[in-house]
Amino acid sequence: MSAPFDLLYSEAEEELRSAVRALLSDRCPPAAILGRAESGRPHDPGLWKTLAAGIGAAGLLVPEKLGGQGAGHREAAVVLEELGRAVAPVPYLTSGVLATEILLGCDPSSAEVAALLREVASGRQVCVPAVPLTLAPGAALPAPVHDAGDGVLNGSVGFVADAVAADVLLVLAATGLYAVPVAEVSLTPLVPLDLTRPLATVVLDGAAGTRLADHATARAAVAGALLAGAGLLASEQVGIAEWCLTETVAHVRTRHQFNRPIGSFQALKHRLARLWLDVASARAAARAAADALATGTADAPLTIAVAQAYCSHVAVRAAEECVQLHGGTGMTWEHPAHLYLKRAKADSAALGTAGHHRSLVADFAELPAP
């Protein structure tokens, strides 16, 4: 019988939350996010350097002997909650989680992997997996890039998140996993729904890479990273939903119609009460997923699938309610509500849709298909 999940936050996790929230409140206001998004360069290198190196968030999943913090998935989940709450334009999910998990799934004792892990953990380099952001755990991995020999790679990969902010790409080829400097590839930016997490097509035409793992190890490492990424993405979705709920409640308390706060109307009370219950349930599901990853429980894939199937829907609904209950204000570009709706919608397609994860739940629980 599995041990019960620990859904509570430790003192160290709350201290980490306070540090990240204070940084984002000071350096990542909505006006700044909108300004950078409109410029076409959403990432803030200074903010990332402080978050990654100053607070040490980039190395939370990396062992201390490899230059990291030696923490775990529960702490990374706290960071993602706060990044979701601020829709922060930083490559934490891609570099601090997905790429780190892939590298740890290789042989960390090898000189090449260890050196790259140290660079990522310190925040000196941003490392991004060259896989589509829509790739889901449990799904078939895409046809790998062709290796022409001696680490010379040819091919293309679409919908790669944060590639424009990367220094190094992790490329899955037919012969294994390769670390490829961004200078070796061609990037074609795409127009994403969520402007704070840019997408690009990566084209490799004779790109030179350093081999990090063989074919079997590489595919297992990518599969493991997708699972961990999906589990931790649920925490980002909780952060989105919580901000939307908090801001909406504050708005309906101060917005008046017919000489009374609109939050006093019974219909709105019911909607917000239901949303509060959904957000509380989503938090429990996300915390269970983070705890399952941290403890390595056998039923972690099921717990993660449940979290993604539930949190994805809650984040989108909370953002929709936020836009709608802010009325005309919520429809303006200047109000940040649209940033949260776009991040929630983009996250609902990232690392597997809710429908995909519901199918996984049915498979893991041996439920009959509908």
mmCIF file of C-alpha atoms in Angstrom:
data_model
loop_
_atom_site.group_PDB
_atom_site.id
_atom_site.type_symbol
_atom_site.label_atom_id
_atom_site.label_comp_id
_atom_site.label_asym_id
_atom_site.label_seq_id
_atom_site.Cartn_x
_atom_site.Cartn_y
_atom_site.Cartn_z
ATOM 1 C CA MET A 1 0.000 0.000 0.000
ATOM 2 C CA SER A 2 1.378 3.420 -0.967
ATOM 3 C CA ALA A 3 2.194 5.982 1.696
ATOM 4 C CA PRO A 4 -0.234 8.940 1.863
ATOM 5 C CA PHE A 5 0.692 12.043 -0.083
ATOM 6 C CA ASP A 6 2.124 14.980 1.837
ATOM 7 C CA LEU A 7 0.104 17.916 0.482
ATOM 8 C CA LEU A 8 1.338 20.500 2.994
ATOM 9 C CA TYR A 9 4.119 23.004 2.333
ATOM 10 C CA SER A 10 7.230 22.770 4.478
ATOM 11 C CA GLU A 11 8.806 25.810 6.115
ATOM 12 C CA ALA A 12 11.633 25.732 3.566
ATOM 13 C CA GLU A 13 9.117 25.631 0.700
ATOM 14 C CA GLU A 14 7.250 28.639 2.100
ATOM 15 C CA GLU A 15 10.520 30.561 2.415
ATOM 16 C CA LEU A 16 11.334 29.720 -1.198
ATOM 17 C CA ARG A 17 7.866 30.894 -2.225
ATOM 18 C CA SER A 18 8.328 34.204 -0.405
ATOM 19 C CA ALA A 19 11.676 34.824 -2.105
ATOM 20 C CA VAL A 20 10.348 34.046 -5.594
ATOM 21 C CA ARG A 21 7.145 36.037 -5.083
ATOM 22 C CA ALA A 22 9.055 39.074 -3.814
ATOM 23 C CA LEU A 23 11.379 38.962 -6.816
ATOM 24 C CA LEU A 24 8.527 38.657 -9.305
ATOM 25 C CA SER A 25 6.487 41.397 -7.625
ATOM 26 C CA ASP A 26 9.435 43.744 -7.932
ATOM 27 C CA ARG A 27 10.790 42.779 -11.355
ATOM 28 C CA CYS A 28 7.864 41.274 -13.252
ATOM 29 C CA PRO A 29 4.790 43.562 -13.113
ATOM 30 C CA PRO A 30 2.110 43.047 -15.808
ATOM 31 C CA ALA A 31 3.023 46.304 -17.562
ATOM 32 C CA ALA A 32 6.605 45.121 -18.008
ATOM 33 C CA ILE A 33 5.434 41.751 -19.335
ATOM 34 C CA LEU A 34 3.161 43.446 -21.877
ATOM 35 C CA GLY A 35 5.936 45.777 -22.941
ATOM 36 C CA ARG A 36 8.392 42.957 -23.550
ATOM 37 C CA ALA A 37 5.766 40.842 -25.334
ATOM 38 C CA GLU A 38 4.995 43.694 -27.707
ATOM 39 C CA SER A 39 8.706 44.104 -28.428
ATOM 40 C CA GLY A 40 8.932 40.509 -29.678
ATOM 41 C CA ARG A 41 11.548 39.641 -27.023
ATOM 42 C CA PRO A 42 9.528 38.491 -24.002
ATOM 43 C CA HIS A 43 12.364 36.964 -22.002
ATOM 44 C CA ASP A 44 14.012 39.117 -19.351
ATOM 45 C CA PRO A 45 17.658 37.955 -19.030
ATOM 46 C CA GLY A 46 18.199 39.982 -15.856
ATOM 47 C CA LEU A 47 15.171 38.467 -14.155
ATOM 48 C CA TRP A 48 16.244 34.979 -15.210
ATOM 49 C CA LYS A 49 19.770 35.509 -13.882
ATOM 50 C CA THR A 50 18.446 36.561 -10.482
ATOM 51 C CA LEU A 51 15.914 33.742 -10.328
ATOM 52 C CA ALA A 52 18.312 31.077 -11.604
ATOM 53 C CA ALA A 53 21.545 32.095 -9.886
ATOM 54 C CA GLY A 54 20.551 34.497 -7.115
ATOM 55 C CA ILE A 55 17.736 32.377 -5.702
ATOM 56 C CA GLY A 56 19.134 29.119 -7.090
ATOM 57 C CA ALA A 57 15.908 28.002 -8.766
ATOM 58 C CA ALA A 58 17.617 26.633 -11.891
ATOM 59 C CA GLY A 59 19.500 24.033 -9.860
ATOM 60 C CA LEU A 60 16.732 22.809 -7.557
ATOM 61 C CA LEU A 61 16.581 19.409 -9.249
ATOM 62 C CA VAL A 62 20.363 19.084 -9.628
ATOM 63 C CA PRO A 63 22.388 17.277 -6.898
ATOM 64 C CA GLU A 64 24.783 19.414 -4.883
ATOM 65 C CA LYS A 65 27.801 17.468 -6.156
ATOM 66 C CA LEU A 66 26.923 18.692 -9.648
ATOM 67 C CA GLY A 67 26.558 22.315 -8.620
ATOM 68 C CA GLY A 68 22.839 22.304 -7.846
ATOM 69 C CA GLN A 69 20.725 22.861 -4.764
ATOM 70 C CA GLY A 70 19.977 19.183 -4.152
ATOM 71 C CA ALA A 71 16.300 19.916 -3.538
ATOM 72 C CA GLY A 72 13.518 18.164 -5.415
ATOM 73 C CA HIS A 73 10.245 18.282 -7.295
ATOM 74 C CA ARG A 74 8.239 19.732 -4.413
ATOM 75 C CA GLU A 75 10.456 22.818 -4.358
ATOM 76 C CA ALA A 76 10.386 23.113 -8.145
ATOM 77 C CA ALA A 77 6.585 22.945 -7.965
ATOM 78 C CA VAL A 78 6.554 25.930 -5.586
ATOM 79 C CA VAL A 79 8.640 27.951 -8.052
ATOM 80 C CA LEU A 80 6.293 27.053 -10.897
ATOM 81 C CA GLU A 81 3.266 28.084 -8.839
ATOM 82 C CA GLU A 82 4.735 31.537 -8.416
ATOM 83 C CA LEU A 83 5.808 31.758 -12.060
ATOM 84 C CA GLY A 84 2.247 30.866 -13.056
ATOM 85 C CA ARG A 85 0.876 33.473 -10.678
ATOM 86 C CA ALA A 86 3.013 36.113 -12.422
ATOM 87 C CA VAL A 87 2.935 34.585 -15.966
ATOM 88 C CA ALA A 88 6.666 35.262 -15.799
ATOM 89 C CA PRO A 89 8.473 35.127 -19.171
ATOM 90 C CA VAL A 90 11.393 32.953 -18.060
ATOM 91 C CA PRO A 91 12.536 29.555 -19.424
ATOM 92 C CA TYR A 92 12.189 27.702 -16.130
ATOM 93 C CA LEU A 93 9.872 24.903 -17.284
ATOM 94 C CA THR A 94 12.005 24.172 -20.333
ATOM 95 C CA SER A 95 15.509 24.623 -18.873
ATOM 96 C CA GLY A 96 15.125 24.162 -15.109
ATOM 97 C CA VAL A 97 12.760 21.193 -15.419
ATOM 98 C CA LEU A 98 12.605 19.464 -18.814
ATOM 99 C CA ALA A 99 16.233 19.838 -19.915
ATOM 100 C CA THR A 100 17.502 19.148 -16.404
ATOM 101 C CA GLU A 101 15.432 15.970 -16.161
ATOM 102 C CA ILE A 102 16.727 14.787 -19.525
ATOM 103 C CA LEU A 103 20.346 15.371 -18.489
ATOM 104 C CA LEU A 104 19.806 13.602 -15.171
ATOM 105 C CA GLY A 105 18.279 10.696 -17.106
ATOM 106 C CA CYS A 106 21.547 10.327 -19.002
ATOM 107 C CA ASP A 107 24.820 9.471 -17.259
ATOM 108 C CA PRO A 108 25.558 12.413 -14.915
ATOM 109 C CA SER A 109 28.993 10.957 -14.206
ATOM 110 C CA SER A 110 30.110 11.567 -17.798
ATOM 111 C CA ALA A 111 32.164 14.717 -18.242
ATOM 112 C CA GLU A 112 29.933 16.213 -20.952
ATOM 113 C CA VAL A 113 26.658 15.724 -19.062
ATOM 114 C CA ALA A 114 28.106 16.865 -15.733
ATOM 115 C CA ALA A 115 29.585 20.002 -17.275
ATOM 116 C CA LEU A 116 26.290 20.954 -18.922
ATOM 117 C CA LEU A 117 24.346 20.278 -15.720
ATOM 118 C CA ARG A 118 26.655 22.638 -13.840
ATOM 119 C CA GLU A 119 26.130 25.353 -16.427
ATOM 120 C CA VAL A 120 22.341 24.928 -16.305
ATOM 121 C CA ALA A 121 22.190 24.772 -12.501
ATOM 122 C CA SER A 122 24.229 27.954 -12.164
ATOM 123 C CA GLY A 123 22.071 29.833 -14.651
ATOM 124 C CA ARG A 124 25.063 30.558 -16.872
ATOM 125 C CA GLN A 125 23.450 28.713 -19.769
ATOM 126 C CA VAL A 126 19.854 28.090 -20.796
ATOM 127 C CA CYS A 127 19.405 24.576 -22.110
ATOM 128 C CA VAL A 128 16.180 23.686 -23.923
ATOM 129 C CA PRO A 129 15.018 20.304 -25.273
ATOM 130 C CA ALA A 130 14.377 20.410 -29.005
ATOM 131 C CA VAL A 131 11.053 18.609 -28.754
ATOM 132 C CA PRO A 132 7.559 19.969 -29.469
ATOM 133 C CA LEU A 133 5.974 21.522 -26.388
ATOM 134 C CA THR A 134 2.814 19.601 -27.243
ATOM 135 C CA LEU A 135 4.583 16.241 -26.875
ATOM 136 C CA ALA A 136 2.812 14.278 -24.141
ATOM 137 C CA PRO A 137 4.063 11.626 -21.714
ATOM 138 C CA GLY A 138 3.019 8.196 -22.877
ATOM 139 C CA ALA A 139 2.828 9.306 -26.519
ATOM 140 C CA ALA A 140 5.156 8.026 -29.210
ATOM 141 C CA LEU A 141 8.296 10.126 -29.507
ATOM 142 C CA PRO A 142 8.680 11.918 -32.862
ATOM 143 C CA ALA A 143 10.966 10.664 -35.586
ATOM 144 C CA PRO A 144 14.430 11.703 -34.449
ATOM 145 C CA VAL A 145 16.755 14.022 -36.299
ATOM 146 C CA HIS A 146 19.074 12.289 -38.774
ATOM 147 C CA ASP A 147 22.714 11.828 -37.796
ATOM 148 C CA ALA A 148 24.962 12.052 -40.861
ATOM 149 C CA GLY A 149 27.925 10.798 -38.827
ATOM 150 C CA ASP A 150 30.384 12.298 -36.347
ATOM 151 C CA GLY A 151 27.590 14.252 -34.660
ATOM 152 C CA VAL A 152 26.547 16.139 -37.802
ATOM 153 C CA LEU A 153 22.763 16.524 -37.554
ATOM 154 C CA ASN A 154 20.093 17.270 -40.142
ATOM 155 C CA GLY A 155 16.364 17.748 -39.751
ATOM 156 C CA SER A 156 13.843 20.052 -38.152
ATOM 157 C CA VAL A 157 11.682 20.169 -35.026
ATOM 158 C CA GLY A 158 8.632 22.379 -34.679
ATOM 159 C CA PHE A 159 6.934 24.055 -31.708
ATOM 160 C CA VAL A 160 10.069 24.170 -29.557
ATOM 161 C CA ALA A 161 9.415 26.402 -26.545
ATOM 162 C CA ASP A 162 11.971 29.003 -25.414
ATOM 163 C CA ALA A 163 14.444 28.081 -28.174
ATOM 164 C CA VAL A 164 14.991 31.794 -28.829
ATOM 165 C CA ALA A 165 16.312 32.184 -25.268
ATOM 166 C CA ALA A 166 18.490 29.060 -25.315
ATOM 167 C CA ASP A 167 22.235 28.718 -25.449
ATOM 168 C CA VAL A 168 22.176 24.943 -25.981
ATOM 169 C CA LEU A 169 19.574 22.604 -27.447
ATOM 170 C CA LEU A 170 19.141 18.947 -26.510
ATOM 171 C CA VAL A 171 18.446 17.175 -29.786
ATOM 172 C CA LEU A 172 17.102 13.621 -30.018
ATOM 173 C CA ALA A 173 18.705 11.926 -33.023
ATOM 174 C CA ALA A 174 18.524 8.387 -34.339
ATOM 175 C CA THR A 175 21.858 7.599 -32.701
ATOM 176 C CA GLY A 176 21.215 9.243 -29.316
ATOM 177 C CA LEU A 177 20.986 12.584 -27.557
ATOM 178 C CA TYR A 178 23.152 15.521 -28.630
ATOM 179 C CA ALA A 179 23.934 18.906 -27.113
ATOM 180 C CA VAL A 180 23.877 21.442 -29.945
ATOM 181 C CA PRO A 181 24.842 25.114 -29.527
ATOM 182 C CA VAL A 182 22.098 27.431 -30.763
ATOM 183 C CA ALA A 183 24.653 29.066 -33.056
ATOM 184 C CA GLU A 184 24.699 25.803 -35.058
ATOM 185 C CA VAL A 185 20.966 25.870 -35.905
ATOM 186 C CA SER A 186 18.471 28.111 -37.632
ATOM 187 C CA LEU A 187 15.446 29.316 -35.662
ATOM 188 C CA THR A 188 12.176 30.353 -37.276
ATOM 189 C CA PRO A 189 9.979 32.084 -34.675
ATOM 190 C CA LEU A 190 6.312 31.097 -34.665
ATOM 191 C CA VAL A 191 3.368 33.200 -33.548
ATOM 192 C CA PRO A 192 2.253 31.624 -30.262
ATOM 193 C CA LEU A 193 -1.015 32.136 -28.423
ATOM 194 C CA ASP A 194 0.995 32.791 -25.266
ATOM 195 C CA LEU A 195 3.459 35.555 -26.088
ATOM 196 C CA THR A 196 5.315 34.996 -22.802
ATOM 197 C CA ARG A 197 6.474 31.518 -23.863
ATOM 198 C CA PRO A 198 7.702 31.869 -27.470
ATOM 199 C CA LEU A 199 7.779 28.967 -29.901
ATOM 200 C CA ALA A 200 10.099 28.346 -32.826
ATOM 201 C CA THR A 201 10.936 25.787 -35.479
ATOM 202 C CA VAL A 202 14.486 24.499 -35.116
ATOM 203 C CA VAL A 203 16.224 23.638 -38.388
ATOM 204 C CA LEU A 204 19.449 21.640 -38.289
ATOM 205 C CA ASP A 205 21.434 21.644 -41.510
ATOM 206 C CA GLY A 206 24.808 20.098 -40.828
ATOM 207 C CA ALA A 207 24.695 21.194 -37.177
ATOM 208 C CA ALA A 208 27.543 19.885 -35.037
ATOM 209 C CA GLY A 209 26.571 18.358 -31.697
ATOM 210 C CA THR A 210 28.169 16.600 -28.741
ATOM 211 C CA ARG A 211 26.774 13.134 -28.066
ATOM 212 C CA LEU A 212 25.500 12.761 -24.490
ATOM 213 C CA ALA A 213 23.708 9.406 -24.545
ATOM 214 C CA ASP A 214 22.936 6.429 -26.736
ATOM 215 C CA HIS A 215 19.587 5.897 -28.451
ATOM 216 C CA ALA A 216 17.878 3.827 -25.750
ATOM 217 C CA THR A 217 19.097 5.990 -22.872
ATOM 218 C CA ALA A 218 18.129 9.168 -24.716
ATOM 219 C CA ARG A 219 14.573 8.056 -25.410
ATOM 220 C CA ALA A 220 14.079 6.878 -21.825
ATOM 221 C CA ALA A 221 15.443 10.197 -20.523
ATOM 222 C CA VAL A 222 13.101 12.225 -22.740
ATOM 223 C CA ALA A 223 10.116 10.095 -21.718
ATOM 224 C CA GLY A 224 10.953 10.574 -18.036
ATOM 225 C CA ALA A 225 11.343 14.328 -18.505
ATOM 226 C CA LEU A 226 7.957 14.600 -20.202
ATOM 227 C CA LEU A 227 6.343 12.824 -17.256
ATOM 228 C CA ALA A 228 8.027 15.079 -14.682
ATOM 229 C CA GLY A 229 7.266 18.166 -16.752
ATOM 230 C CA ALA A 230 3.574 17.309 -16.972
ATOM 231 C CA GLY A 231 3.424 16.730 -13.223
ATOM 232 C CA LEU A 232 5.064 20.058 -12.412
ATOM 233 C CA LEU A 233 3.128 21.977 -15.063
ATOM 234 C CA ALA A 234 0.049 21.323 -12.929
ATOM 235 C CA SER A 235 1.561 23.598 -10.276
ATOM 236 C CA GLU A 236 1.980 26.407 -12.805
ATOM 237 C CA GLN A 237 -1.682 25.961 -13.727
ATOM 238 C CA VAL A 238 -2.635 26.241 -10.053
ATOM 239 C CA GLY A 239 -0.710 29.510 -9.800
ATOM 240 C CA ILE A 240 -2.593 30.871 -12.821
ATOM 241 C CA ALA A 241 -5.956 29.834 -11.385
ATOM 242 C CA GLU A 242 -5.213 31.244 -7.954
ATOM 243 C CA TRP A 243 -4.221 34.670 -9.313
ATOM 244 C CA CYS A 244 -7.368 34.793 -11.432
ATOM 245 C CA LEU A 245 -9.580 33.886 -8.479
ATOM 246 C CA THR A 246 -7.907 36.373 -6.126
ATOM 247 C CA GLU A 247 -8.075 39.256 -8.604
ATOM 248 C CA THR A 248 -11.684 38.501 -9.525
ATOM 249 C CA VAL A 249 -12.829 38.411 -5.902
ATOM 250 C CA ALA A 250 -11.063 41.729 -5.257
ATOM 251 C CA HIS A 251 -12.741 43.251 -8.319
ATOM 252 C CA VAL A 252 -16.314 42.197 -7.499
ATOM 253 C CA ARG A 253 -15.900 43.586 -3.993
ATOM 254 C CA THR A 254 -15.151 47.080 -5.296
ATOM 255 C CA ARG A 255 -17.125 47.233 -8.571
ATOM 256 C CA HIS A 256 -20.605 48.639 -7.902
ATOM 257 C CA GLN A 257 -23.862 48.365 -9.815
ATOM 258 C CA PHE A 258 -27.250 49.538 -8.551
ATOM 259 C CA ASN A 259 -25.420 51.091 -5.598
ATOM 260 C CA ARG A 260 -24.066 47.769 -4.310
ATOM 261 C CA PRO A 261 -20.942 45.634 -4.936
ATOM 262 C CA ILE A 262 -21.527 43.188 -7.769
ATOM 263 C CA GLY A 263 -19.998 40.502 -5.562
ATOM 264 C CA SER A 264 -23.095 40.680 -3.374
ATOM 265 C CA PHE A 265 -25.263 39.266 -6.160
ATOM 266 C CA GLN A 266 -26.154 35.654 -5.444
ATOM 267 C CA ALA A 267 -25.355 34.383 -8.942
ATOM 268 C CA LEU A 268 -21.783 35.677 -8.746
ATOM 269 C CA LYS A 269 -21.350 34.293 -5.237
ATOM 270 C CA HIS A 270 -22.239 30.832 -6.536
ATOM 271 C CA ARG A 271 -19.815 31.079 -9.457
ATOM 272 C CA LEU A 272 -16.931 32.213 -7.289
ATOM 273 C CA ALA A 273 -17.645 29.665 -4.568
ATOM 274 C CA ARG A 274 -17.559 26.894 -7.151
ATOM 275 C CA LEU A 275 -14.340 28.285 -8.585
ATOM 276 C CA TRP A 276 -12.759 28.419 -5.112
ATOM 277 C CA LEU A 277 -13.572 24.729 -4.614
ATOM 278 C CA ASP A 278 -12.100 23.886 -8.012
ATOM 279 C CA VAL A 279 -8.877 25.784 -7.276
ATOM 280 C CA ALA A 280 -8.530 24.119 -3.863
ATOM 281 C CA SER A 281 -9.009 20.700 -5.468
ATOM 282 C CA ALA A 282 -6.530 21.558 -8.214
ATOM 283 C CA ARG A 283 -3.944 22.525 -5.599
ATOM 284 C CA ALA A 284 -4.368 19.155 -3.897
ATOM 285 C CA ALA A 285 -3.982 17.321 -7.211
ATOM 286 C CA ALA A 286 -0.876 19.320 -8.164
ATOM 287 C CA ARG A 287 0.722 18.841 -4.745
ATOM 288 C CA ALA A 288 0.050 15.099 -4.968
ATOM 289 C CA ALA A 289 1.791 14.998 -8.360
ATOM 290 C CA ALA A 290 4.818 16.902 -7.046
ATOM 291 C CA ASP A 291 5.031 14.675 -3.972
ATOM 292 C CA ALA A 292 4.741 11.527 -6.111
ATOM 293 C CA LEU A 293 7.653 12.718 -8.255
ATOM 294 C CA ALA A 294 9.705 13.626 -5.184
ATOM 295 C CA THR A 295 9.177 10.262 -3.521
ATOM 296 C CA GLY A 296 9.297 8.185 -6.703
ATOM 297 C CA THR A 297 6.116 6.261 -5.930
ATOM 298 C CA ALA A 298 5.062 3.518 -8.308
ATOM 299 C CA ASP A 299 1.730 5.205 -9.036
ATOM 300 C CA ALA A 300 3.313 8.543 -9.961
ATOM 301 C CA PRO A 301 2.213 8.284 -13.638
ATOM 302 C CA LEU A 302 -1.426 7.861 -12.551
ATOM 303 C CA THR A 303 -1.200 10.725 -10.049
ATOM 304 C CA ILE A 304 0.346 13.002 -12.676
ATOM 305 C CA ALA A 305 -2.297 12.106 -15.259
ATOM 306 C CA VAL A 306 -5.049 12.920 -12.745
ATOM 307 C CA ALA A 307 -3.414 16.254 -11.902
ATOM 308 C CA GLN A 308 -3.040 17.288 -15.533
ATOM 309 C CA ALA A 309 -6.543 16.184 -16.501
ATOM 310 C CA TYR A 310 -7.990 18.299 -13.682
ATOM 311 C CA CYS A 311 -5.674 21.320 -13.343
ATOM 312 C CA SER A 312 -5.679 22.052 -17.063
ATOM 313 C CA HIS A 313 -9.440 22.590 -17.048
ATOM 314 C CA VAL A 314 -9.460 24.598 -13.813
ATOM 315 C CA ALA A 315 -6.799 27.047 -15.007
ATOM 316 C CA VAL A 316 -8.691 27.773 -18.222
ATOM 317 C CA ARG A 317 -12.028 28.188 -16.449
ATOM 318 C CA ALA A 318 -10.540 30.475 -13.799
ATOM 319 C CA ALA A 319 -8.996 32.674 -16.491
ATOM 320 C CA GLU A 320 -12.248 32.774 -18.456
ATOM 321 C CA GLU A 321 -14.173 33.785 -15.340
ATOM 322 C CA CYS A 322 -11.561 36.452 -14.611
ATOM 323 C CA VAL A 323 -11.983 38.021 -18.047
ATOM 324 C CA GLN A 324 -15.761 37.777 -17.976
ATOM 325 C CA LEU A 325 -16.354 39.082 -14.454
ATOM 326 C CA HIS A 326 -14.041 42.040 -15.034
ATOM 327 C CA GLY A 327 -16.484 43.104 -17.727
ATOM 328 C CA GLY A 328 -15.249 45.586 -20.307
ATOM 329 C CA THR A 329 -12.033 46.125 -18.337
ATOM 330 C CA GLY A 330 -11.147 42.451 -18.628
ATOM 331 C CA MET A 331 -11.366 42.644 -22.421
ATOM 332 C CA THR A 332 -8.737 45.367 -22.745
ATOM 333 C CA TRP A 333 -5.123 44.782 -23.742
ATOM 334 C CA GLU A 334 -3.900 46.886 -20.806
ATOM 335 C CA HIS A 335 -5.476 44.624 -18.180
ATOM 336 C CA PRO A 336 -3.360 41.490 -17.540
ATOM 337 C CA ALA A 337 -6.333 39.085 -17.570
ATOM 338 C CA HIS A 338 -5.697 38.140 -21.204
ATOM 339 C CA LEU A 339 -2.114 37.123 -20.349
ATOM 340 C CA TYR A 340 -3.453 34.560 -17.896
ATOM 341 C CA LEU A 341 -6.110 33.287 -20.289
ATOM 342 C CA LYS A 342 -3.523 32.810 -23.032
ATOM 343 C CA ARG A 343 -1.058 31.077 -20.704
ATOM 344 C CA ALA A 344 -3.839 28.831 -19.374
ATOM 345 C CA LYS A 345 -4.978 27.901 -22.888
ATOM 346 C CA ALA A 346 -1.407 27.294 -24.054
ATOM 347 C CA ASP A 347 -0.671 25.186 -20.980
ATOM 348 C CA SER A 348 -3.778 23.115 -21.658
ATOM 349 C CA ALA A 349 -2.125 21.909 -24.878
ATOM 350 C CA ALA A 350 1.398 21.619 -23.461
ATOM 351 C CA LEU A 351 2.755 18.189 -22.505
ATOM 352 C CA GLY A 352 -0.541 16.548 -23.354
ATOM 353 C CA THR A 353 -4.122 17.736 -23.475
ATOM 354 C CA ALA A 354 -6.612 16.991 -20.721
ATOM 355 C CA GLY A 355 -8.195 14.406 -23.016
ATOM 356 C CA HIS A 356 -4.871 12.621 -23.441
ATOM 357 C CA HIS A 357 -4.331 12.502 -19.695
ATOM 358 C CA ARG A 358 -7.866 11.252 -19.078
ATOM 359 C CA SER A 359 -7.097 8.403 -21.471
ATOM 360 C CA LEU A 360 -3.950 7.660 -19.467
ATOM 361 C CA VAL A 361 -5.989 7.625 -16.250
ATOM 362 C CA ALA A 362 -8.340 5.096 -17.816
ATOM 363 C CA ASP A 363 -5.420 2.929 -18.918
ATOM 364 C CA PHE A 364 -3.569 3.095 -15.585
ATOM 365 C CA ALA A 365 -6.730 2.414 -13.581
ATOM 366 C CA GLU A 366 -7.831 -0.285 -16.043
ATOM 367 C CA LEU A 367 -11.125 1.445 -16.707
ATOM 368 C CA PRO A 368 -13.141 0.554 -19.816
ATOM 369 C CA ALA A 369 -12.895 3.042 -22.641
ATOM 370 C CA PRO A 370 -16.048 5.157 -23.269
#
